[in-house]
Short mmCIF file of C-alpha atoms and ligand atoms in Angstrom, two decimals:
data_model
loop_
_atom_site.label_atom_id
_atom_site.label_comp_id
_atom_site.label_asym_id
_atom_site.label_seq_id
_atom_site.Cartn_x
_atom_site.Cartn_y
_atom_site.Cartn_z
CA UNK A 1 53.27 81.43 97.74
CA UNK A 2 54.83 77.72 98.61
CA UNK A 3 57.87 77.57 100.79
CA UNK A 4 60.46 76.92 98.42
CA UNK A 5 60.01 80.66 96.85
CA UNK A 6 60.60 82.91 100.08
CA UNK A 7 60.40 86.45 100.08
CA UNK A 8 63.23 88.52 98.66
CA UNK A 9 63.41 90.87 102.02
CA UNK A 10 63.26 95.18 100.46
CA UNK A 11 66.24 97.12 100.62
CA UNK A 12 66.35 99.70 103.34
CA UNK A 13 65.84 102.86 103.11
CA UNK A 14 68.05 104.94 104.27
CA UNK A 15 70.89 102.38 103.99
CA UNK A 16 74.31 103.08 104.42
CA UNK A 17 75.88 103.05 101.20
CA UNK A 18 79.57 102.07 102.62
CA UNK A 19 79.11 99.42 105.64
CA UNK A 20 83.12 98.25 107.07
CA UNK A 21 82.81 95.06 109.71
CA UNK A 22 85.52 94.70 112.47
CA UNK A 23 84.63 90.80 112.36
CA UNK A 24 85.63 89.89 115.95
CA UNK A 25 85.54 87.16 118.44
CA UNK A 26 85.79 83.85 116.15
CA UNK A 27 88.52 82.89 119.11
CA UNK A 28 86.28 83.16 121.82
CA UNK A 29 83.36 81.67 119.80
CA UNK A 30 85.58 78.57 119.24
CA UNK A 31 87.09 78.54 122.81
CA UNK A 32 83.39 78.19 124.22
CA UNK A 33 82.64 74.84 122.29
CA UNK A 34 86.64 73.51 123.66
CA UNK A 35 87.32 73.94 120.14
CA UNK A 36 91.27 75.73 119.08
CA UNK A 37 91.09 78.59 117.81
CA UNK A 38 91.28 78.11 113.63
CA UNK A 39 88.12 76.27 113.96
CA UNK A 40 86.46 79.42 115.03
CA UNK A 41 88.40 81.23 112.19
CA UNK A 42 86.72 78.71 109.59
CA UNK A 43 83.44 79.17 111.23
CA UNK A 44 84.35 82.66 110.91
CA UNK A 45 85.11 82.56 106.94
CA UNK A 46 81.61 80.56 105.92
CA UNK A 47 79.57 84.19 107.44
CA UNK A 48 81.43 86.38 105.21
CA UNK A 49 80.14 85.01 102.09
CA UNK A 50 76.44 85.21 104.05
CA UNK A 51 77.19 88.66 104.26
CA UNK A 52 78.32 89.51 101.04
CA UNK A 53 75.53 87.95 99.70
CA UNK A 54 72.69 89.95 101.42
CA UNK A 55 74.25 93.04 100.74
CA UNK A 56 72.22 93.64 97.35
CA UNK A 57 69.33 92.90 100.01
CA UNK A 58 69.74 95.24 102.23
CA UNK A 59 70.95 97.82 99.78
CA UNK A 60 74.70 98.37 100.60
CA UNK A 61 76.96 98.62 98.03
CA UNK A 62 80.39 98.73 99.48
CA UNK A 63 81.13 96.13 102.24
CA UNK A 64 85.11 96.08 103.64
CA UNK A 65 86.00 93.74 105.95
CA UNK A 66 89.08 93.15 108.11
CA UNK A 67 90.13 89.81 108.66
CA UNK A 68 93.74 90.45 109.70
CA UNK A 69 95.69 93.40 111.16
CA UNK A 70 99.01 94.94 111.02
CA UNK A 71 99.34 93.64 115.02
CA UNK A 72 97.96 90.53 114.46
CA UNK A 73 101.25 89.01 113.27
CA UNK A 74 101.96 88.92 117.69
CA UNK A 75 99.95 85.84 117.73
CA UNK A 76 101.06 82.66 117.57
CA UNK A 77 102.70 81.28 114.68
CA UNK A 78 100.60 78.25 114.18
CA UNK A 79 97.49 80.69 114.30
CA UNK A 80 98.75 82.97 111.97
CA UNK A 81 99.78 80.04 109.57
CA UNK A 82 96.53 79.34 109.88
CA UNK A 83 94.81 82.42 109.18
CA UNK A 84 97.36 82.67 106.06
CA UNK A 85 96.17 79.19 104.92
CA UNK A 86 92.55 80.35 105.10
CA UNK A 87 93.17 83.29 103.25
CA UNK A 88 94.14 81.38 99.90
CA UNK A 89 91.94 78.78 100.91
CA UNK A 90 89.56 81.73 100.50
CA UNK A 91 90.47 82.78 97.86
CA UNK A 92 90.15 79.87 95.49
CA UNK A 93 87.06 78.62 97.16
CA UNK A 94 85.12 81.91 96.31
CA UNK A 95 86.71 82.84 93.11
CA UNK A 96 84.27 81.96 90.56
CA UNK A 97 81.23 82.35 92.87
CA UNK A 98 82.53 86.10 92.81
CA UNK A 99 82.83 86.05 89.84
CA UNK A 100 79.85 85.39 88.75
CA UNK A 101 77.84 87.00 91.34
CA UNK A 102 79.02 90.63 89.75
CA UNK A 103 81.54 91.13 93.47
CA UNK A 104 84.36 93.71 93.11
CA UNK A 105 87.24 92.56 95.46
CA UNK A 106 89.88 94.75 96.23
CA UNK A 107 92.60 94.51 99.10
CA UNK A 108 93.72 96.61 101.47
CA UNK A 109 96.97 96.98 104.04
CA UNK A 110 100.79 96.40 103.42
CA UNK A 111 100.64 93.29 101.04
CA UNK A 112 104.64 93.18 101.23
CA UNK A 113 105.05 90.80 104.18
CA UNK A 114 102.33 88.60 102.74
CA UNK A 115 103.66 85.27 101.11
CA UNK A 116 104.00 85.46 97.07
CA UNK A 117 101.22 82.88 96.23
CA UNK A 118 98.60 84.56 98.45
CA UNK A 119 99.90 88.17 96.81
CA UNK A 120 99.46 86.44 93.45
CA UNK A 121 96.20 85.10 94.07
CA UNK A 122 95.14 88.53 95.45
CA UNK A 123 96.20 90.28 92.55
CA UNK A 124 94.73 87.73 90.17
CA UNK A 125 91.43 88.38 92.59
CA UNK A 126 91.48 91.88 91.94
CA UNK A 127 92.21 91.63 88.28
CA UNK A 128 89.45 89.31 88.01
CA UNK A 129 86.35 91.01 88.98
CA UNK A 130 87.87 94.48 88.11
CA UNK A 131 84.66 94.69 85.87
CA UNK A 132 82.09 93.91 88.45
CA UNK A 133 79.84 96.31 89.66
CA UNK A 134 77.19 94.70 92.15
CA UNK A 135 79.29 94.84 95.14
CA UNK A 136 82.03 96.27 95.97
CA UNK A 137 83.84 93.98 98.46
CA UNK A 138 87.16 94.92 100.08
CA UNK A 139 88.88 92.57 102.73
CA UNK A 140 91.90 93.66 104.92
CA UNK A 141 95.04 92.43 105.30
CA UNK A 142 97.84 93.19 106.73
CA UNK A 143 95.74 95.92 107.30
CA UNK A 144 96.75 99.42 110.20
CA UNK A 145 95.28 102.68 110.17
CA UNK A 146 98.44 104.32 110.80
CA UNK A 147 100.33 101.91 108.84
CA UNK A 148 98.38 103.46 105.88
CA UNK A 149 98.32 106.44 106.75
CA UNK A 150 102.57 106.07 107.03
CA UNK A 151 102.93 104.72 104.12
CA UNK A 152 100.82 107.13 102.04
CA UNK A 153 102.74 110.31 103.41
CA UNK A 154 105.83 108.05 102.36
CA UNK A 155 104.83 108.02 98.94
CA UNK A 156 104.06 111.58 99.69
CA UNK A 157 107.47 112.48 100.27
CA UNK A 158 108.53 110.84 97.47
CA UNK A 159 106.84 112.41 94.87
CA UNK A 160 107.76 115.89 97.00
CA UNK A 161 110.82 114.99 96.62
CA UNK A 162 111.04 114.33 92.96
CA UNK A 163 109.10 117.18 91.89
CA UNK A 164 105.54 115.38 91.07
CA UNK A 165 103.80 117.44 94.19
CA UNK A 166 103.76 120.84 95.14
CA UNK A 167 104.00 120.89 99.02
CA UNK A 168 102.39 123.79 99.38
CA UNK A 169 99.47 122.24 97.72
CA UNK A 170 98.71 119.22 100.41
CA UNK A 171 95.43 118.73 101.65
CA UNK A 172 93.12 115.96 103.07
CA UNK A 173 91.91 115.62 99.80
CA UNK A 174 95.65 114.97 98.75
CA UNK A 175 96.44 112.50 101.26
CA UNK A 176 92.75 110.84 100.80
CA UNK A 177 94.49 110.42 97.11
CA UNK A 178 97.56 108.18 98.72
CA UNK A 179 95.50 106.01 100.61
CA UNK A 180 94.50 102.10 100.20
CA UNK A 181 90.80 102.90 100.37
CA UNK A 182 91.22 106.20 97.81
CA UNK A 183 88.99 104.48 95.28
CA UNK A 184 86.51 103.97 97.89
CA UNK A 185 83.63 106.45 99.79
CA UNK A 186 84.47 107.16 103.58
CA UNK A 187 82.37 104.35 105.12
CA UNK A 188 78.56 105.03 107.23
CA UNK A 189 78.47 102.99 109.76
CA UNK A 190 81.16 100.21 111.15
CA UNK A 191 80.54 97.24 112.89
CA UNK A 192 82.39 95.82 115.48
CA UNK A 193 81.34 92.21 116.40
CA UNK A 194 81.95 90.19 120.32
CA UNK A 195 81.57 93.25 122.71
CA UNK A 196 85.11 95.07 122.44
CA UNK A 197 84.14 99.38 122.00
CA UNK A 198 87.33 99.73 120.40
CA UNK A 199 88.51 100.59 116.69
CA UNK A 200 91.68 98.39 116.55
CA UNK A 201 93.50 100.68 114.33
CA UNK A 202 90.70 100.05 111.59
CA UNK A 203 90.00 102.88 108.76
CA UNK A 204 90.93 105.49 110.90
CA UNK A 205 90.93 108.13 108.67
CA UNK A 206 88.18 107.73 107.47
CA UNK A 207 85.86 106.84 110.11
CA UNK A 208 86.57 110.32 111.10
CA UNK A 209 81.56 111.08 110.54
CA UNK A 210 81.24 107.01 110.80
CA UNK A 211 78.49 105.65 112.69
CA UNK A 212 79.60 102.97 115.26
CA UNK A 213 77.34 99.70 116.26
CA UNK A 214 79.55 97.61 118.50
CA UNK A 215 77.34 94.72 119.03
CA UNK A 216 77.97 91.25 121.66
CA UNK A 217 77.12 88.75 118.69
CA UNK A 218 80.59 87.10 117.85
CA UNK A 219 81.36 87.27 114.09
CA UNK A 220 80.94 82.95 113.72
CA UNK A 221 76.83 83.93 115.15
CA UNK A 222 76.27 87.15 112.98
CA UNK A 223 73.95 86.17 110.45
CA UNK A 224 72.75 88.41 107.49
CA UNK A 225 69.24 88.96 110.00
CA UNK A 226 71.77 90.47 112.47
CA UNK A 227 73.23 92.43 109.86
CA UNK A 228 69.43 93.80 108.93
CA UNK A 229 69.13 94.81 112.38
CA UNK A 230 72.14 96.75 112.62
CA UNK A 231 71.53 98.22 108.80
CA UNK A 232 68.16 99.55 110.07
CA UNK A 233 69.03 100.93 113.34
CA UNK A 234 71.89 102.98 111.34
CA UNK A 235 68.78 103.95 109.31
CA UNK A 236 66.61 105.41 112.12
CA UNK A 237 70.00 107.84 113.13
CA UNK A 238 70.22 111.59 112.40
CA UNK A 239 73.68 112.08 111.10
CA UNK A 240 75.02 116.42 111.64
CA UNK A 241 78.61 116.13 110.73
CA UNK A 242 79.25 119.16 112.34
CA UNK A 243 76.74 121.21 111.47
CA UNK A 244 73.00 121.67 113.11
CA UNK A 245 69.58 119.96 112.58
CA UNK A 246 68.22 121.42 109.23
C1 IPE B 1 88.50 87.57 114.93
O1 IPE B 1 88.99 86.68 115.64
C2 IPE B 1 89.75 87.69 113.41
C3 IPE B 1 91.36 88.00 113.77
C4 IPE B 1 91.65 89.21 114.61
C5 IPE B 1 91.89 87.69 112.54
P1 IPE B 1 89.75 86.74 117.24
O2 IPE B 1 90.98 85.68 116.66
O3 IPE B 1 90.58 88.04 117.48
O4 IPE B 1 88.88 86.85 118.16
P2 IPE B 1 88.41 86.42 119.93
O5 IPE B 1 89.18 88.31 120.07
O6 IPE B 1 90.15 85.81 120.33
O7 IPE B 1 87.75 86.15 119.95
C1 IPE B 2 90.59 93.45 115.57
O1 IPE B 2 90.59 92.59 116.31
C2 IPE B 2 91.57 93.17 114.21
C3 IPE B 2 90.97 92.34 113.27
C4 IPE B 2 89.48 91.92 113.51
C5 IPE B 2 91.04 91.93 111.66
P1 IPE B 2 92.14 91.66 117.24
O2 IPE B 2 90.96 90.73 117.97
O3 IPE B 2 93.01 91.89 116.57
O4 IPE B 2 91.47 93.18 118.28
P2 IPE B 2 92.02 93.44 119.88
O5 IPE B 2 93.45 93.24 119.95
O6 IPE B 2 90.44 93.26 120.42
O7 IPE B 2 91.92 95.04 120.03
MG1 MG B 3 89.50 89.52 118.58
#
């Protein structure tokens, strides 16, 4: 076979259905080269495209990525506004390709604090990709696991007050149904790049039984090969969900 037609790698057996990624290390990646932090965020955004494209080959159906946390507002005003304009830029640059490549895009997190233009672009991208089903890409912007649960409980309380919800019927499934992620399966694998071994408020409820991969690679260096190797390691693990080995 000619070099111009590389073989497409086969899906990994026992591949996780849903992979969630804490994309960390952009700032350190840039600083190591004497560049501003935003340079790292731009390089990180390019990686997103490569990983989304790799999903169908690897066999991953749902990909959820952490782009901006409810705590990231603590950063300098210039970093925050640079990130917000990067999100707008990413959506307008990628819109066509995502629609064409069958990617269904959803956003999770509290949108009300985001600027109106960005919110409108997010709504538009969700609408334009709503019939796609090759890969389900969920982008977490102004997302915090605690904030998500608090918003869900507030909405439940309103439904109880208005008589729509019987408070004695509330169980785990009820709360799951009020979360931003209500239409998504729980993540099977959560990957965090950059060597930090913490969750930083990501998918707290949903990752109760997820497997974790904490890897040293900084997000802008996270290639599709690194992604494949994380997924392969997951495939070799035994999940028991509190039970015993069959
Ligand atoms: C992750 O990279 C991206 C965001 C949190 C927006 P960081 O910006 O946290 O990079 P480090 O951790 O400072 O290297
Ligand atoms: C987590 O990274 C949030 C995102 C990747 C968007 P942070 O860099 O904000 O996390 P901490 O502050 O190191 O815990
Ligand atoms: Mg970080």
